[in-house]
């Protein structure tokens, strides 16, 4: 059975092939199939966005489609930035602006009282089949939002996200370390068990 | 395990309890839980709408949530009315207006040449778990859109939908007959096999 990942992100493709690769004959990227489409991610949750992406690409290609939606949920911000993680400071998406806005919001809250800096990265991976069935699973990793940037690896909120399990920020961790505990790895493992 | 159906439709509740009832301790309606919420069904497909409903109600209640989205796809109308089946002729939803609009559209096409009257009722049933996982399955039943109303049972497009398997319209069939071949029954059976 051939599958397609609803993304052209090389890192995601690598991670998904590593965990789900043996379940399929081949997992294509959109680019490999010549599919150039912008899916409107207007869901209110990671679950809804992952399904919207996988369902759309499944219908477009006629193949089994896999999609991931992920982001950061900060407790003191009632789960923000959540599904808006990539475009928190507006579009076009900019990691520096997003991280600066996150610190700004926490500083504003902190003026009055100590705040809860707990956060989690969440990923939902969905798989949609051309026969009209599908499945999804969520994974998460818990951490703390620091008040300063640490490390220069990774991307997104990684320099501010201190991972409890690794005892360092995601930007200080190697890709191998991050992959062992990451929200996406957990979602993929859970989905694999459901296949 | 307790579950909730993201609907107050007594007929749906009965059909879903009949097929999935023994998988759960109890399947509540929204009313039984005192939940009064209007979920915005802004998905582009039955899959997306079923997930949006089940995911929303799962988060709201903390229970396993089951939702169905269904409608009619007419080949000559490129799959219309599809996800707009209930509100085809606008809101508030009105079966007579929807059926009249469907016939109007087919008549317009028919002025020039004979048309393809094949259609299918489609249902997607989704189930979302509080642990962040979920599944869905599609069912369908094939038929033909008649040029006249036949029968007074059922609801929606039933008087115009001649079911190939039953050799009568859905509005001429008893509820028992309809349930044996219905799109929702097929989706529920397929989902049951996935549980």
Short mmCIF file of C-alpha atoms in Angstrom, two decimals:
data_model
loop_
_atom_site.label_atom_id
_atom_site.label_comp_id
_atom_site.label_asym_id
_atom_site.label_seq_id
_atom_site.Cartn_x
_atom_site.Cartn_y
_atom_site.Cartn_z
CA UNK A 1 0.00 0.00 0.00
CA UNK A 2 1.38 3.41 -1.01
CA UNK A 3 0.96 6.42 1.25
CA UNK A 4 1.58 10.16 1.05
CA UNK A 5 2.57 12.59 3.79
CA UNK A 6 0.54 15.81 3.57
CA UNK A 7 3.69 17.90 3.90
CA UNK A 8 6.98 18.66 2.17
CA UNK A 9 8.87 19.13 5.44
CA UNK A 10 11.96 16.93 5.07
CA UNK A 11 12.36 16.43 8.82
CA UNK A 12 8.74 15.32 9.31
CA UNK A 13 9.05 12.98 6.34
CA UNK A 14 12.18 11.42 7.83
CA UNK A 15 10.59 10.99 11.28
CA UNK A 16 7.37 9.53 9.87
CA UNK A 17 9.22 7.16 7.54
CA UNK A 18 11.35 5.97 10.47
CA UNK A 19 8.32 5.01 12.58
CA UNK A 20 5.62 4.08 10.02
CA UNK A 21 7.80 3.18 7.02
CA UNK A 22 7.45 -0.58 7.33
CA UNK A 23 3.62 -0.31 7.38
CA UNK A 24 3.62 0.93 3.76
CA UNK A 25 5.22 0.14 0.41
CA UNK A 26 6.41 3.76 0.22
CA UNK A 27 5.57 7.08 1.89
CA UNK A 28 5.74 9.89 -0.67
CA UNK A 29 6.05 13.61 -0.02
CA UNK A 30 3.61 15.89 -1.84
CA UNK A 31 6.46 17.14 -4.01
CA UNK A 32 7.34 13.60 -5.14
CA UNK A 33 3.76 13.24 -6.41
CA UNK A 34 3.77 16.67 -8.08
CA UNK A 35 0.96 17.84 -5.79
CA UNK A 36 1.09 21.58 -5.09
CA UNK A 37 -1.84 22.57 -2.90
CA UNK A 38 -2.45 24.90 0.03
CA UNK A 39 -4.86 23.25 2.48
CA UNK A 40 -6.80 25.76 4.58
CA UNK A 41 -6.13 24.76 8.21
CA UNK A 42 -9.22 26.31 9.77
CA UNK A 43 -9.78 23.70 12.49
CA UNK A 44 -10.11 24.73 16.13
CA UNK A 45 -7.92 21.87 17.43
CA UNK A 46 -4.88 19.86 16.36
CA UNK A 47 -7.20 16.89 15.78
CA UNK A 48 -9.41 18.85 13.40
CA UNK A 49 -6.46 20.30 11.46
CA UNK A 50 -4.70 16.94 11.12
CA UNK A 51 -7.90 15.36 9.78
CA UNK A 52 -8.60 18.30 7.43
CA UNK A 53 -5.10 17.92 5.92
CA UNK A 54 -5.09 14.11 5.64
CA UNK A 55 -8.68 13.92 4.35
CA UNK A 56 -8.05 16.59 1.69
CA UNK A 57 -4.82 14.97 0.44
CA UNK A 58 -6.38 11.48 0.48
CA UNK A 59 -9.21 12.68 -1.81
CA UNK A 60 -6.78 14.56 -4.05
CA UNK A 61 -4.30 11.71 -4.54
CA UNK A 62 -6.43 8.60 -4.03
CA UNK A 63 -3.68 7.32 -1.72
CA UNK A 64 -3.54 6.65 2.01
CA UNK A 65 -2.71 10.09 3.43
CA UNK A 66 -0.87 10.90 6.65
CA UNK A 67 -0.86 14.37 8.22
CA UNK A 68 0.44 15.92 11.40
CA UNK A 69 -0.65 19.05 13.23
CA UNK A 70 1.29 20.24 16.20
CA UNK A 71 2.03 23.18 18.44
CA UNK A 72 2.73 24.51 21.90
CA UNK A 73 0.18 24.83 24.72
CA UNK A 74 1.16 27.13 27.59
CA UNK A 75 -0.86 26.71 30.79
CA UNK A 76 -0.68 30.35 31.93
CA UNK A 77 -2.02 31.39 28.52
CA UNK A 78 -4.98 28.97 28.63
CA UNK A 79 -3.39 26.73 26.02
CA UNK A 80 -2.20 29.47 23.65
CA UNK A 81 -0.64 29.57 21.10
CA UNK A 82 -2.13 26.10 20.34
CA UNK A 83 -3.24 25.69 16.72
CA UNK A 84 -1.86 29.19 16.05
CA UNK A 85 1.68 28.26 17.15
CA UNK A 86 3.29 28.75 13.73
CA UNK A 87 1.49 32.05 13.05
CA UNK A 88 1.26 33.34 16.66
CA UNK A 89 2.78 36.74 15.76
CA UNK A 90 1.00 36.84 12.39
CA UNK A 91 1.88 35.74 8.89
CA UNK A 92 4.32 35.14 7.29
CA UNK A 93 5.37 32.72 10.05
CA UNK A 94 8.46 33.88 11.94
CA UNK A 95 10.08 31.93 14.79
CA UNK A 96 11.81 34.96 16.35
CA UNK A 97 8.63 37.03 16.38
CA UNK A 98 6.63 34.13 17.82
CA UNK A 99 9.13 33.52 20.63
CA UNK A 100 9.30 37.26 21.42
CA UNK A 101 5.50 37.47 21.60
CA UNK A 102 5.36 34.43 23.89
CA UNK A 103 7.87 36.04 26.31
CA UNK A 104 6.00 39.37 26.12
CA UNK A 105 2.73 37.73 27.09
CA UNK A 106 4.31 35.90 30.00
CA UNK A 107 6.08 39.07 31.21
CA UNK A 108 2.77 40.95 31.18
CA UNK A 109 1.15 38.31 33.37
CA UNK A 110 4.20 38.11 35.62
CA UNK A 111 4.07 41.79 36.59
CA UNK A 112 1.40 41.05 39.17
CA UNK A 113 2.28 37.61 40.48
CA UNK A 114 4.49 34.57 39.88
CA UNK A 115 3.11 32.54 36.99
CA UNK A 116 2.76 28.92 36.03
CA UNK A 117 5.37 28.28 33.31
CA UNK A 118 4.25 24.73 32.51
CA UNK A 119 3.75 23.97 28.83
CA UNK A 120 3.47 21.02 26.49
CA UNK A 121 4.18 20.38 22.86
CA UNK A 122 1.27 18.48 21.31
CA UNK A 123 1.12 16.59 18.02
CA UNK A 124 -1.78 14.79 16.38
CA UNK A 125 -1.02 12.43 13.51
CA UNK A 126 -3.99 11.39 11.36
CA UNK A 127 -4.25 8.75 8.65
CA UNK A 128 -7.05 8.71 6.09
CA UNK A 129 -7.77 5.77 3.75
CA UNK A 130 -9.39 5.97 0.30
CA UNK A 131 -12.06 3.51 1.54
CA UNK A 132 -13.48 6.29 3.76
CA UNK A 133 -12.03 5.19 7.09
CA UNK A 134 -9.37 6.80 9.22
CA UNK A 135 -7.63 7.05 12.58
CA UNK A 136 -5.64 9.54 14.61
CA UNK A 137 -3.57 9.69 17.78
CA UNK A 138 -2.18 12.47 19.94
CA UNK A 139 1.24 12.66 21.54
CA UNK A 140 2.70 15.26 23.90
CA UNK A 141 5.84 16.16 25.79
CA UNK A 142 5.87 18.26 28.95
CA UNK A 143 8.15 21.13 29.79
CA UNK A 144 8.64 24.64 31.11
CA UNK A 145 8.89 27.95 29.26
CA UNK A 146 12.22 29.60 30.18
CA UNK A 147 12.75 33.34 30.41
CA UNK A 148 15.82 33.21 28.15
CA UNK A 149 16.83 31.45 24.95
CA UNK A 150 19.07 28.38 25.30
CA UNK A 151 20.60 26.39 22.43
CA UNK A 152 20.71 26.87 18.68
CA UNK A 153 19.36 23.58 17.31
CA UNK A 154 15.77 22.79 16.33
CA UNK A 155 13.25 25.42 15.32
CA UNK A 156 10.09 27.20 16.49
CA UNK A 157 9.77 27.47 20.27
CA UNK A 158 12.59 24.98 20.90
CA UNK A 159 15.01 27.53 22.50
CA UNK A 160 12.41 28.46 25.17
CA UNK A 161 11.02 24.96 25.79
CA UNK A 162 12.86 23.22 28.64
CA UNK A 163 12.00 19.55 28.29
CA UNK A 164 11.51 17.86 31.69
CA UNK A 165 12.54 14.43 30.41
CA UNK A 166 15.78 15.63 28.75
CA UNK A 167 16.66 18.26 31.39
CA UNK A 168 17.58 20.73 28.64
CA UNK A 169 15.80 22.83 26.03
CA UNK A 170 14.79 21.25 22.74
CA UNK A 171 17.26 23.64 21.07
CA UNK A 172 20.07 22.18 23.20
CA UNK A 173 19.11 18.59 22.31
CA UNK A 174 20.37 16.65 19.32
CA UNK A 175 17.74 15.53 16.81
CA UNK A 176 18.19 11.95 18.07
CA UNK A 177 17.55 13.00 21.70
CA UNK A 178 14.54 15.08 20.69
CA UNK A 179 13.10 12.27 18.59
CA UNK A 180 13.18 9.84 21.51
CA UNK A 181 10.82 12.00 23.59
CA UNK A 182 9.06 14.20 21.06
CA UNK A 183 5.31 14.75 20.88
CA UNK A 184 5.31 13.65 17.22
CA UNK A 185 7.25 10.46 17.96
CA UNK A 186 4.71 9.60 20.69
CA UNK A 187 1.76 10.29 18.37
CA UNK A 188 3.34 8.16 15.63
CA UNK A 189 4.01 5.29 18.03
CA UNK A 190 0.44 5.39 19.32
CA UNK A 191 -0.92 5.51 15.76
CA UNK A 192 1.33 2.61 14.76
CA UNK A 193 -0.24 0.51 17.53
CA UNK A 194 -3.68 1.33 16.13
CA UNK A 195 -2.82 0.25 12.55
CA UNK B 1 -16.81 3.24 29.47
CA UNK B 2 -19.48 5.93 29.06
CA UNK B 3 -20.08 7.59 25.71
CA UNK B 4 -22.13 10.48 24.38
CA UNK B 5 -23.74 10.92 20.97
CA UNK B 6 -23.17 14.44 19.61
CA UNK B 7 -26.84 14.76 18.70
CA UNK B 8 -30.32 14.84 20.24
CA UNK B 9 -31.91 13.09 17.26
CA UNK B 10 -33.92 10.24 18.80
CA UNK B 11 -33.75 8.10 15.66
CA UNK B 12 -29.97 8.39 15.39
CA UNK B 13 -29.59 7.62 19.09
CA UNK B 14 -31.71 4.49 18.69
CA UNK B 15 -29.77 3.31 15.61
CA UNK B 16 -26.38 3.96 17.21
CA UNK B 17 -27.37 2.29 20.49
CA UNK B 18 -28.59 -0.75 18.54
CA UNK B 19 -25.24 -1.25 16.77
CA UNK B 20 -22.64 0.13 19.22
CA UNK B 21 -24.57 -0.19 22.49
CA UNK B 22 -22.73 -3.25 23.78
CA UNK B 23 -19.34 -1.55 23.28
CA UNK B 24 -20.14 0.99 26.02
CA UNK B 25 -21.61 1.13 29.52
CA UNK B 26 -24.13 3.71 28.27
CA UNK B 27 -24.50 6.05 25.28
CA UNK B 28 -25.99 9.36 26.41
CA UNK B 29 -27.67 12.00 24.29
CA UNK B 30 -26.50 15.61 24.73
CA UNK B 31 -29.81 16.42 26.42
CA UNK B 32 -29.33 13.66 29.01
CA UNK B 33 -26.03 15.30 29.98
CA UNK B 34 -27.53 18.79 30.03
CA UNK B 35 -25.20 19.89 27.22
CA UNK B 36 -26.70 22.59 25.03
CA UNK B 37 -24.23 23.62 22.35
CA UNK B 38 -24.33 24.53 18.67
CA UNK B 39 -21.24 23.09 16.96
CA UNK B 40 -20.25 25.02 13.82
CA UNK B 41 -20.14 22.41 11.05
CA UNK B 42 -17.78 24.21 8.70
CA UNK B 43 -15.98 21.15 7.30
CA UNK B 44 -15.75 20.58 3.56
CA UNK B 45 -16.53 16.84 3.79
CA UNK B 46 -18.63 14.46 5.89
CA UNK B 47 -15.39 13.19 7.46
CA UNK B 48 -14.35 16.66 8.56
CA UNK B 49 -17.79 17.52 9.97
CA UNK B 50 -18.13 14.22 11.86
CA UNK B 51 -14.70 14.75 13.45
CA UNK B 52 -15.43 18.42 14.27
CA UNK B 53 -18.61 17.37 16.10
CA UNK B 54 -17.16 14.38 17.96
CA UNK B 55 -13.92 16.18 18.89
CA UNK B 56 -15.79 19.24 20.20
CA UNK B 57 -18.21 17.18 22.31
CA UNK B 58 -15.42 14.93 23.60
CA UNK B 59 -13.51 17.97 24.90
CA UNK B 60 -16.68 19.52 26.36
CA UNK B 61 -17.87 16.42 28.23
CA UNK B 62 -14.65 14.50 28.89
CA UNK B 63 -16.46 11.39 27.61
CA UNK B 64 -15.99 9.22 24.54
CA UNK B 65 -17.96 11.10 21.87
CA UNK B 66 -19.66 9.68 18.78
CA UNK B 67 -20.89 11.84 15.91
CA UNK B 68 -22.41 11.26 12.50
CA UNK B 69 -22.46 13.47 9.44
CA UNK B 70 -24.43 12.42 6.42
CA UNK B 71 -26.04 13.59 3.22
CA UNK B 72 -26.90 12.93 -0.39
CA UNK B 73 -24.42 13.01 -3.30
CA UNK B 74 -25.96 13.28 -6.78
CA UNK B 75 -23.65 12.38 -9.68
CA UNK B 76 -25.14 14.79 -12.23
CA UNK B 77 -24.62 17.63 -9.72
CA UNK B 78 -20.96 16.74 -9.08
CA UNK B 79 -21.77 15.40 -5.62
CA UNK B 80 -24.16 18.17 -4.54
CA UNK B 81 -25.87 18.71 -2.13
CA UNK B 82 -23.21 16.80 -0.11
CA UNK B 83 -22.37 18.43 3.23
CA UNK B 84 -25.05 21.04 2.48
CA UNK B 85 -27.83 18.42 2.20
CA UNK B 86 -29.82 19.64 5.22
CA UNK B 87 -29.51 23.32 4.28
CA UNK B 88 -29.48 22.95 0.47
CA UNK B 89 -32.29 25.50 -0.02
CA UNK B 90 -30.99 27.70 2.80
CA UNK B 91 -31.71 27.96 6.50
CA UNK B 92 -33.84 27.17 8.41
CA UNK B 93 -33.61 23.61 7.05
CA UNK B 94 -36.73 22.55 5.14
CA UNK B 95 -37.18 19.13 3.54
CA UNK B 96 -39.81 20.27 1.01
CA UNK B 97 -37.70 23.20 -0.20
CA UNK B 98 -34.60 20.99 -0.44
CA UNK B 99 -36.39 18.34 -2.50
CA UNK B 100 -37.94 20.99 -4.79
CA UNK B 101 -34.52 22.57 -5.36
CA UNK B 102 -33.00 19.18 -6.17
CA UNK B 103 -35.69 18.50 -8.79
CA UNK B 104 -35.30 22.02 -10.21
CA UNK B 105 -31.58 21.54 -10.68
CA UNK B 106 -32.04 18.19 -12.39
CA UNK B 107 -34.77 19.58 -14.66
CA UNK B 108 -32.49 22.42 -15.76
CA UNK B 109 -29.79 19.97 -16.74
CA UNK B 110 -32.30 17.66 -18.41
CA UNK B 111 -33.53 20.32 -20.84
CA UNK B 112 -30.57 19.65 -23.10
CA UNK B 113 -29.91 15.94 -22.75
CA UNK B 114 -30.80 12.84 -20.73
CA UNK B 115 -29.00 12.95 -17.37
CA UNK B 116 -27.34 10.54 -15.00
CA UNK B 117 -29.72 10.14 -12.03
CA UNK B 118 -27.38 8.01 -9.92
CA UNK B 119 -26.96 9.16 -6.33
CA UNK B 120 -25.78 7.85 -3.00
CA UNK B 121 -26.51 8.59 0.62
CA UNK B 122 -23.25 8.82 2.56
CA UNK B 123 -22.68 8.74 6.31
CA UNK B 124 -19.48 9.09 8.29
CA UNK B 125 -19.51 8.08 11.95
CA UNK B 126 -16.59 9.30 14.07
CA UNK B 127 -15.56 8.40 17.59
CA UNK B 128 -13.20 10.55 19.67
CA UNK B 129 -11.62 9.42 22.94
CA UNK B 130 -10.53 11.67 25.83
CA UNK B 131 -7.01 10.18 25.51
CA UNK B 132 -6.59 12.07 22.21
CA UNK B 133 -7.18 9.19 19.81
CA UNK B 134 -10.05 8.57 17.43
CA UNK B 135 -11.44 6.67 14.46
CA UNK B 136 -14.05 7.06 11.76
CA UNK B 137 -15.71 5.03 9.03
CA UNK B 138 -17.88 5.84 6.02
CA UNK B 139 -20.94 3.97 4.82
CA UNK B 140 -23.06 4.54 1.73
CA UNK B 141 -26.12 3.25 -0.09
CA UNK B 142 -26.66 3.60 -3.84
CA UNK B 143 -29.79 4.69 -5.61
CA UNK B 144 -31.51 6.82 -8.23
CA UNK B 145 -33.20 10.20 -7.96
CA UNK B 146 -36.80 9.88 -9.18
CA UNK B 147 -38.74 12.63 -10.93
CA UNK B 148 -41.71 12.27 -8.56
CA UNK B 149 -42.25 11.80 -4.84
CA UNK B 150 -43.05 8.27 -3.66
CA UNK B 151 -43.95 7.25 -0.12
CA UNK B 152 -44.58 9.17 3.10
CA UNK B 153 -42.20 7.60 5.60
CA UNK B 154 -38.70 8.77 6.49
CA UNK B 155 -37.49 12.35 6.10
CA UNK B 156 -35.20 14.54 4.02
CA UNK B 157 -34.65 13.30 0.46
CA UNK B 158 -36.21 9.88 1.18
CA UNK B 159 -39.27 10.32 -1.14
CA UNK B 160 -36.99 10.99 -4.15
CA UNK B 161 -34.30 8.40 -3.37
CA UNK B 162 -35.05 5.06 -5.04
CA UNK B 163 -32.85 2.54 -3.24
CA UNK B 164 -31.43 -0.07 -5.63
CA UNK B 165 -31.15 -2.75 -2.93
CA UNK B 166 -34.73 -2.34 -1.66
CA UNK B 167 -36.33 -1.64 -5.08
CA UNK B 168 -38.39 1.16 -3.54
CA UNK B 169 -37.82 4.68 -2.26
CA UNK B 170 -36.59 5.19 1.29
CA UNK B 171 -39.94 6.89 2.01
CA UNK B 172 -41.75 3.67 0.97
CA UNK B 173 -39.54 1.50 3.20
CA UNK B 174 -40.21 0.69 6.84
CA UNK B 175 -37.62 1.86 9.32
CA UNK B 176 -36.50 -1.77 9.75
CA UNK B 177 -35.99 -2.19 5.98
CA UNK B 178 -34.14 1.10 5.74
CA UNK B 179 -31.90 0.28 8.70
CA UNK B 180 -30.77 -2.98 7.09
CA UNK B 181 -29.25 -1.18 4.08
CA UNK B 182 -28.73 2.38 5.30
CA UNK B 183 -25.53 4.38 4.90
CA UNK B 184 -25.45 5.03 8.66
CA UNK B 185 -25.90 1.35 9.51
CA UNK B 186 -22.99 0.48 7.19
CA UNK B 187 -20.78 3.19 8.72
CA UNK B 188 -21.65 1.99 12.24
CA UNK B 189 -20.91 -1.64 11.36
CA UNK B 190 -17.57 -0.71 9.83
CA UNK B 191 -16.69 1.43 12.86
CA UNK B 192 -17.71 -1.39 15.19
CA UNK B 193 -15.21 -3.68 13.44
CA UNK B 194 -12.50 -1.07 14.04
CA UNK B 195 -13.21 -0.76 17.80
#
